[in-house]
Every structure is written in structure tokens, then in C-alpha cells.
Amino acid sequence: MNPEFLALSIVILLFSVIVHEVMHGFVARKFGDRTAEHAGRLTLNPLPHIDPIGTVLLPGLLILTGSPILFGWAKPVPVNPLNFSNIRKGELFVSAAGILANFSLAIAAAVLYHFLNALPQTFPDILGSILQFTVTINLLLGIFNLLPIPPLDGSKVLMSQLPYNLAKSYQKIEPYGFMILIFLLLTGMLGFVFSIARLIAAVLLGA
């Protein structure tokens, strides 16, 4: 892999996961919860957001093993739903904020890619590759987080809309969520997420 492309890919991945988390905190503040703000997490400075496993160890292992995909996550932004002006609505919008942020970044990168392609002069190949990576990685982050498995955002979106009794029953799988994700990853069952992300990226990029 081109060292320049690899370095830029890491920057894009880091930026994408940070924007995802910051948007959770930003929308939470709109609903009356300033926990993330008081914790100094409403910033694009990467230092407060670094997670030893998701931001350092996992991407590092993927790079060392020559994985065709780079993936990771940032430290979750602290949110206290009890501070929301409307708990049910707040849970829905705050949980969905990170997913929508990633989809927005993917669309913005695709628009920029097509804009540059429409210019009469050519632009560097590395820029085109990075924009393609930005589209794909943000679609991957967004679709992955849509899965209704705790602690992913999709589970919180679903829980916020379930009747109280069903939500309480659904919440019981939360302690096992990480193990479920590991099982799906090791068995290759998460491959469909990568396939969907690549398919949508191909459509957005006109590939």
C-alpha cells in the first residue's frame, strides 16, 4: 500500500470516527444534556477521543496484517439521557446523529469527487483515491452502526422507539452485545456490511 495513501487514510478514518462521536454530543446538548461539553468532548482535537483499542490497536493490526479495509472507532462521547428535555425523542436523535454524520461525509466526498472529475484539468490520483476511501469508510461506519446490536447506535435507535416493556427486555442483551459482534466478525457474517458499503459507494462514485 502506498505510504502516502495509508497515512492519509488513517487521518480520514480518525476524522470520521471523531465527527461521529462529536455529533452525538452536539445533538445531546441541543436536547439539554451538556455532559459531553463539560467533559471537553465537543472538539475535533483527536486526543480526547482516542480509544486504545478502536483508535490505535485495531487499525494498527489491520495495517500490519495487510487487511484490505481500515476500520476503527473513537472513545464514546458521554451522554446522560436524564438531562434531555424529551427523553424518547432525545434518545432517537442523539443515537442517529453519528450515523447521519457518517452518511453526510460520504455524500459530501462523493459530490467533491464528481465535481473534480468534471473540471477540465486533471487532479492527482492520490486525491481521487482518498475521496473514494472517504466515501467507503463513512458508509461502512454508518451501516455498521445501524446494526441493532448493543452498544451500536442502531440498538439505541430501536430501543428509543420500542414500548417500555419490550425495551426493557431488549436491553437485557446489552451485556452480550460485544460478544455477539465478535462472533459475527469471526464467522464472517459481518461481511454483508462491507459488501453493502462497497455497493453503495460504487453507486455514489459512478464506478
mmCIF file of C-alpha atoms in Angstrom:
data_model
loop_
_atom_site.group_PDB
_atom_site.id
_atom_site.type_symbol
_atom_site.label_atom_id
_atom_site.label_comp_id
_atom_site.label_asym_id
_atom_site.label_seq_id
_atom_site.Cartn_x
_atom_site.Cartn_y
_atom_site.Cartn_z
ATOM 1 C CA MET A 1 0.000 0.000 0.000
ATOM 2 C CA ASN A 2 1.233 3.478 -0.902
ATOM 3 C CA PRO A 3 2.648 5.009 2.336
ATOM 4 C CA GLU A 4 1.175 8.415 1.452
ATOM 5 C CA PHE A 5 -2.266 6.907 0.861
ATOM 6 C CA LEU A 6 -2.001 4.878 4.084
ATOM 7 C CA ALA A 7 -1.136 7.969 6.148
ATOM 8 C CA LEU A 8 -3.990 9.974 4.641
ATOM 9 C CA SER A 9 -6.389 7.049 5.140
ATOM 10 C CA ILE A 10 -5.567 6.954 8.850
ATOM 11 C CA VAL A 11 -6.245 10.699 9.088
ATOM 12 C CA ILE A 12 -9.591 10.293 7.277
ATOM 13 C CA LEU A 13 -10.597 7.354 9.479
ATOM 14 C CA LEU A 14 -9.700 9.275 12.633
ATOM 15 C CA PHE A 15 -11.576 12.362 11.447
ATOM 16 C CA SER A 16 -14.649 10.300 10.505
ATOM 17 C CA VAL A 17 -14.957 8.493 13.849
ATOM 18 C CA ILE A 18 -14.371 11.739 15.759
ATOM 19 C CA VAL A 19 -17.070 13.587 13.793
ATOM 20 C CA HIS A 20 -19.381 10.635 14.534
ATOM 21 C CA GLU A 21 -18.834 10.981 18.293
ATOM 22 C CA VAL A 22 -18.855 14.790 18.375
ATOM 23 C CA MET A 23 -22.256 14.833 16.662
ATOM 24 C CA HIS A 24 -23.678 12.646 19.439
ATOM 25 C CA GLY A 25 -22.548 15.227 21.988
ATOM 26 C CA PHE A 26 -23.621 18.196 19.891
ATOM 27 C CA VAL A 27 -27.181 16.898 19.426
ATOM 28 C CA ALA A 28 -27.314 15.868 23.105
ATOM 29 C CA ARG A 29 -26.540 19.485 24.003
ATOM 30 C CA LYS A 30 -29.442 20.593 21.800
ATOM 31 C CA PHE A 31 -31.699 18.398 23.933
ATOM 32 C CA GLY A 32 -30.363 19.840 27.192
ATOM 33 C CA ASP A 33 -27.521 17.468 28.096
ATOM 34 C CA ARG A 34 -24.147 19.216 28.369
ATOM 35 C CA THR A 35 -22.239 16.180 29.721
ATOM 36 C CA ALA A 36 -20.053 15.866 26.611
ATOM 37 C CA GLU A 37 -19.373 19.601 26.581
ATOM 38 C CA HIS A 38 -18.308 19.599 30.246
ATOM 39 C CA ALA A 39 -16.048 16.602 29.538
ATOM 40 C CA GLY A 40 -14.299 18.554 26.785
ATOM 41 C CA ARG A 41 -15.515 16.183 24.065
ATOM 42 C CA LEU A 42 -17.168 18.680 21.696
ATOM 43 C CA THR A 43 -13.906 19.179 19.842
ATOM 44 C CA LEU A 44 -12.230 17.816 16.706
ATOM 45 C CA ASN A 45 -8.938 17.587 18.602
ATOM 46 C CA PRO A 46 -8.231 13.828 18.390
ATOM 47 C CA LEU A 47 -6.553 13.461 21.795
ATOM 48 C CA PRO A 48 -9.709 13.415 23.990
ATOM 49 C CA HIS A 49 -11.368 10.932 21.612
ATOM 50 C CA ILE A 50 -8.623 8.299 21.286
ATOM 51 C CA ASP A 51 -9.670 4.798 22.336
ATOM 52 C CA PRO A 52 -6.682 2.452 22.922
ATOM 53 C CA ILE A 53 -8.381 -0.438 21.139
ATOM 54 C CA GLY A 54 -10.590 1.134 18.489
ATOM 55 C CA THR A 55 -8.341 4.057 17.539
ATOM 56 C CA VAL A 56 -4.889 2.508 17.984
ATOM 57 C CA LEU A 57 -4.790 -1.300 18.352
ATOM 58 C CA LEU A 58 -7.411 -2.387 15.789
ATOM 59 C CA PRO A 59 -6.297 -0.068 12.937
ATOM 60 C CA GLY A 60 -2.686 -0.982 13.707
ATOM 61 C CA LEU A 61 -3.414 -4.719 13.481
ATOM 62 C CA LEU A 62 -5.353 -4.238 10.245
ATOM 63 C CA ILE A 63 -2.409 -2.370 8.741
ATOM 64 C CA LEU A 64 0.155 -4.939 9.926
ATOM 65 C CA THR A 65 -1.897 -7.863 8.590
ATOM 66 C CA GLY A 66 -2.393 -6.175 5.227
ATOM 67 C CA SER A 67 -6.162 -6.019 5.590
ATOM 68 C CA PRO A 68 -7.937 -4.575 2.521
ATOM 69 C CA ILE A 69 -10.118 -2.438 4.797
ATOM 70 C CA LEU A 70 -9.193 0.018 7.535
ATOM 71 C CA PHE A 71 -11.653 0.284 10.417
ATOM 72 C CA GLY A 72 -11.903 1.629 13.949
ATOM 73 C CA TRP A 73 -13.799 3.769 16.431
ATOM 74 C CA ALA A 74 -13.270 6.595 18.904
ATOM 75 C CA LYS A 75 -13.986 6.717 22.636
ATOM 76 C CA PRO A 76 -17.782 7.084 23.087
ATOM 77 C CA VAL A 77 -18.919 10.588 23.978
ATOM 78 C CA PRO A 78 -20.602 10.636 27.443
ATOM 79 C CA VAL A 79 -24.343 11.312 27.258
ATOM 80 C CA ASN A 80 -26.891 11.426 30.087
ATOM 81 C CA PRO A 81 -30.435 10.931 28.732
ATOM 82 C CA LEU A 82 -31.898 12.019 32.082
ATOM 83 C CA ASN A 83 -30.924 15.575 31.144
ATOM 84 C CA PHE A 84 -32.887 15.507 27.881
ATOM 85 C CA SER A 85 -35.851 17.835 27.575
ATOM 86 C CA ASN A 86 -37.630 14.944 25.825
ATOM 87 C CA ILE A 87 -36.034 11.590 26.672
ATOM 88 C CA ARG A 88 -37.673 9.471 23.957
ATOM 89 C CA LYS A 89 -37.069 11.994 21.186
ATOM 90 C CA GLY A 90 -33.611 12.849 22.520
ATOM 91 C CA GLU A 91 -32.506 9.201 22.570
ATOM 92 C CA LEU A 92 -33.630 8.799 18.953
ATOM 93 C CA PHE A 93 -31.949 11.909 17.549
ATOM 94 C CA VAL A 94 -28.750 11.622 19.607
ATOM 95 C CA SER A 95 -28.300 7.958 18.680
ATOM 96 C CA ALA A 96 -28.952 8.648 14.992
ATOM 97 C CA ALA A 97 -26.681 11.719 14.874
ATOM 98 C CA GLY A 98 -23.415 9.812 14.472
ATOM 99 C CA ILE A 99 -24.817 7.585 11.723
ATOM 100 C CA LEU A 100 -26.209 10.580 9.810
ATOM 101 C CA ALA A 101 -22.872 12.386 10.210
ATOM 102 C CA ASN A 102 -21.033 9.500 8.524
ATOM 103 C CA PHE A 103 -23.558 9.294 5.693
ATOM 104 C CA SER A 104 -23.279 13.063 5.210
ATOM 105 C CA LEU A 105 -19.476 12.848 4.990
ATOM 106 C CA ALA A 106 -19.790 10.052 2.424
ATOM 107 C CA ILE A 107 -22.168 12.096 0.264
ATOM 108 C CA ALA A 108 -20.023 15.243 0.571
ATOM 109 C CA ALA A 109 -16.909 13.298 -0.511
ATOM 110 C CA ALA A 110 -18.802 11.775 -3.467
ATOM 111 C CA VAL A 111 -20.043 15.216 -4.575
ATOM 112 C CA LEU A 112 -16.492 16.608 -4.369
ATOM 113 C CA TYR A 113 -15.183 13.599 -6.325
ATOM 114 C CA HIS A 114 -17.661 14.204 -9.166
ATOM 115 C CA PHE A 115 -17.007 17.958 -9.089
ATOM 116 C CA LEU A 116 -13.261 17.424 -9.510
ATOM 117 C CA ASN A 117 -13.855 14.897 -12.276
ATOM 118 C CA ALA A 118 -15.950 17.471 -14.136
ATOM 119 C CA LEU A 119 -13.117 20.025 -14.163
ATOM 120 C CA PRO A 120 -11.177 20.373 -17.427
ATOM 121 C CA GLN A 121 -7.827 19.864 -15.696
ATOM 122 C CA THR A 122 -6.845 16.583 -14.067
ATOM 123 C CA PHE A 123 -6.261 16.252 -10.322
ATOM 124 C CA PRO A 124 -3.745 13.982 -8.526
ATOM 125 C CA ASP A 125 -4.644 10.278 -8.420
ATOM 126 C CA ILE A 126 -3.994 10.223 -4.671
ATOM 127 C CA LEU A 127 -6.777 12.781 -4.146
ATOM 128 C CA GLY A 128 -9.246 10.669 -6.098
ATOM 129 C CA SER A 129 -8.252 7.567 -4.113
ATOM 130 C CA ILE A 130 -8.650 9.376 -0.793
ATOM 131 C CA LEU A 131 -12.098 10.684 -1.744
ATOM 132 C CA GLN A 132 -13.127 7.162 -2.732
ATOM 133 C CA PHE A 133 -11.817 5.872 0.608
ATOM 134 C CA THR A 134 -13.707 8.647 2.448
ATOM 135 C CA VAL A 135 -16.961 7.603 0.785
ATOM 136 C CA THR A 136 -16.446 3.905 1.523
ATOM 137 C CA ILE A 137 -15.230 4.185 5.123
ATOM 138 C CA ASN A 138 -18.050 6.542 6.116
ATOM 139 C CA LEU A 139 -20.665 4.300 4.525
ATOM 140 C CA LEU A 140 -19.106 1.376 6.373
ATOM 141 C CA LEU A 141 -19.156 3.226 9.703
ATOM 142 C CA GLY A 142 -22.736 4.364 9.161
ATOM 143 C CA ILE A 143 -24.110 0.984 8.078
ATOM 144 C CA PHE A 144 -22.194 -0.898 10.784
ATOM 145 C CA ASN A 145 -23.588 1.399 13.466
ATOM 146 C CA LEU A 146 -27.112 0.829 12.126
ATOM 147 C CA LEU A 147 -26.967 -2.779 13.311
ATOM 148 C CA PRO A 148 -29.396 -3.242 16.245
ATOM 149 C CA ILE A 149 -26.734 -4.826 18.447
ATOM 150 C CA PRO A 150 -25.610 -3.110 21.683
ATOM 151 C CA PRO A 151 -23.614 -0.949 22.075
ATOM 152 C CA LEU A 152 -24.049 0.173 18.456
ATOM 153 C CA ASP A 153 -26.212 3.195 17.715
ATOM 154 C CA GLY A 154 -28.788 1.109 15.872
ATOM 155 C CA SER A 155 -29.699 -0.652 19.112
ATOM 156 C CA LYS A 156 -30.290 2.697 20.834
ATOM 157 C CA VAL A 157 -32.383 3.980 17.943
ATOM 158 C CA LEU A 158 -34.524 0.840 18.116
ATOM 159 C CA MET A 159 -34.758 0.886 21.913
ATOM 160 C CA SER A 160 -35.886 4.515 21.911
ATOM 161 C CA GLN A 161 -38.902 3.581 19.784
ATOM 162 C CA LEU A 162 -39.934 0.325 21.448
ATOM 163 C CA PRO A 163 -42.717 0.183 24.048
ATOM 164 C CA TYR A 164 -41.329 0.288 27.589
ATOM 165 C CA ASN A 165 -41.697 -3.458 28.332
ATOM 166 C CA LEU A 166 -40.140 -4.508 25.026
ATOM 167 C CA ALA A 167 -37.315 -2.008 25.501
ATOM 168 C CA LYS A 168 -36.536 -3.436 28.939
ATOM 169 C CA SER A 169 -36.458 -6.980 27.534
ATOM 170 C CA TYR A 170 -34.293 -5.905 24.603
ATOM 171 C CA GLN A 171 -31.886 -4.148 26.970
ATOM 172 C CA LYS A 172 -31.070 -7.498 28.601
ATOM 173 C CA ILE A 173 -28.875 -8.484 25.650
ATOM 174 C CA GLU A 174 -26.637 -5.436 26.200
ATOM 175 C CA PRO A 175 -24.025 -7.301 28.329
ATOM 176 C CA TYR A 176 -23.604 -9.779 25.459
ATOM 177 C CA GLY A 177 -23.514 -7.258 22.610
ATOM 178 C CA PHE A 178 -19.741 -7.144 22.254
ATOM 179 C CA MET A 179 -19.516 -10.947 22.237
ATOM 180 C CA ILE A 180 -22.220 -11.098 19.550
ATOM 181 C CA LEU A 181 -20.241 -8.657 17.416
ATOM 182 C CA ILE A 182 -17.013 -10.647 17.872
ATOM 183 C CA PHE A 183 -18.861 -13.839 16.887
ATOM 184 C CA LEU A 184 -20.319 -12.201 13.767
ATOM 185 C CA LEU A 185 -16.888 -10.832 12.854
ATOM 186 C CA LEU A 186 -15.018 -14.125 13.350
ATOM 187 C CA THR A 187 -17.615 -16.117 11.414
ATOM 188 C CA GLY A 188 -17.540 -13.661 8.524
ATOM 189 C CA MET A 189 -21.215 -12.831 8.981
ATOM 190 C CA LEU A 190 -20.400 -9.124 9.063
ATOM 191 C CA GLY A 191 -19.156 -9.409 5.505
ATOM 192 C CA PHE A 192 -22.524 -8.240 4.205
ATOM 193 C CA VAL A 193 -21.912 -4.851 5.870
ATOM 194 C CA PHE A 194 -18.706 -4.417 3.865
ATOM 195 C CA SER A 195 -20.471 -5.594 0.705
ATOM 196 C CA ILE A 196 -23.344 -3.139 1.136
ATOM 197 C CA ALA A 197 -20.917 -0.279 1.825
ATOM 198 C CA ARG A 198 -18.889 -1.082 -1.300
ATOM 199 C CA LEU A 199 -22.054 -1.396 -3.418
ATOM 200 C CA ILE A 200 -23.449 1.970 -2.311
ATOM 201 C CA ALA A 201 -20.008 3.568 -2.692
ATOM 202 C CA ALA A 202 -19.854 2.282 -6.274
ATOM 203 C CA VAL A 203 -23.259 3.846 -6.966
ATOM 204 C CA LEU A 204 -22.309 7.197 -5.396
ATOM 205 C CA LEU A 205 -18.990 7.306 -7.232
ATOM 206 C CA GLY A 206 -20.428 6.105 -10.526
ATOM 207 C CA ALA A 207 -17.950 3.243 -10.629
#
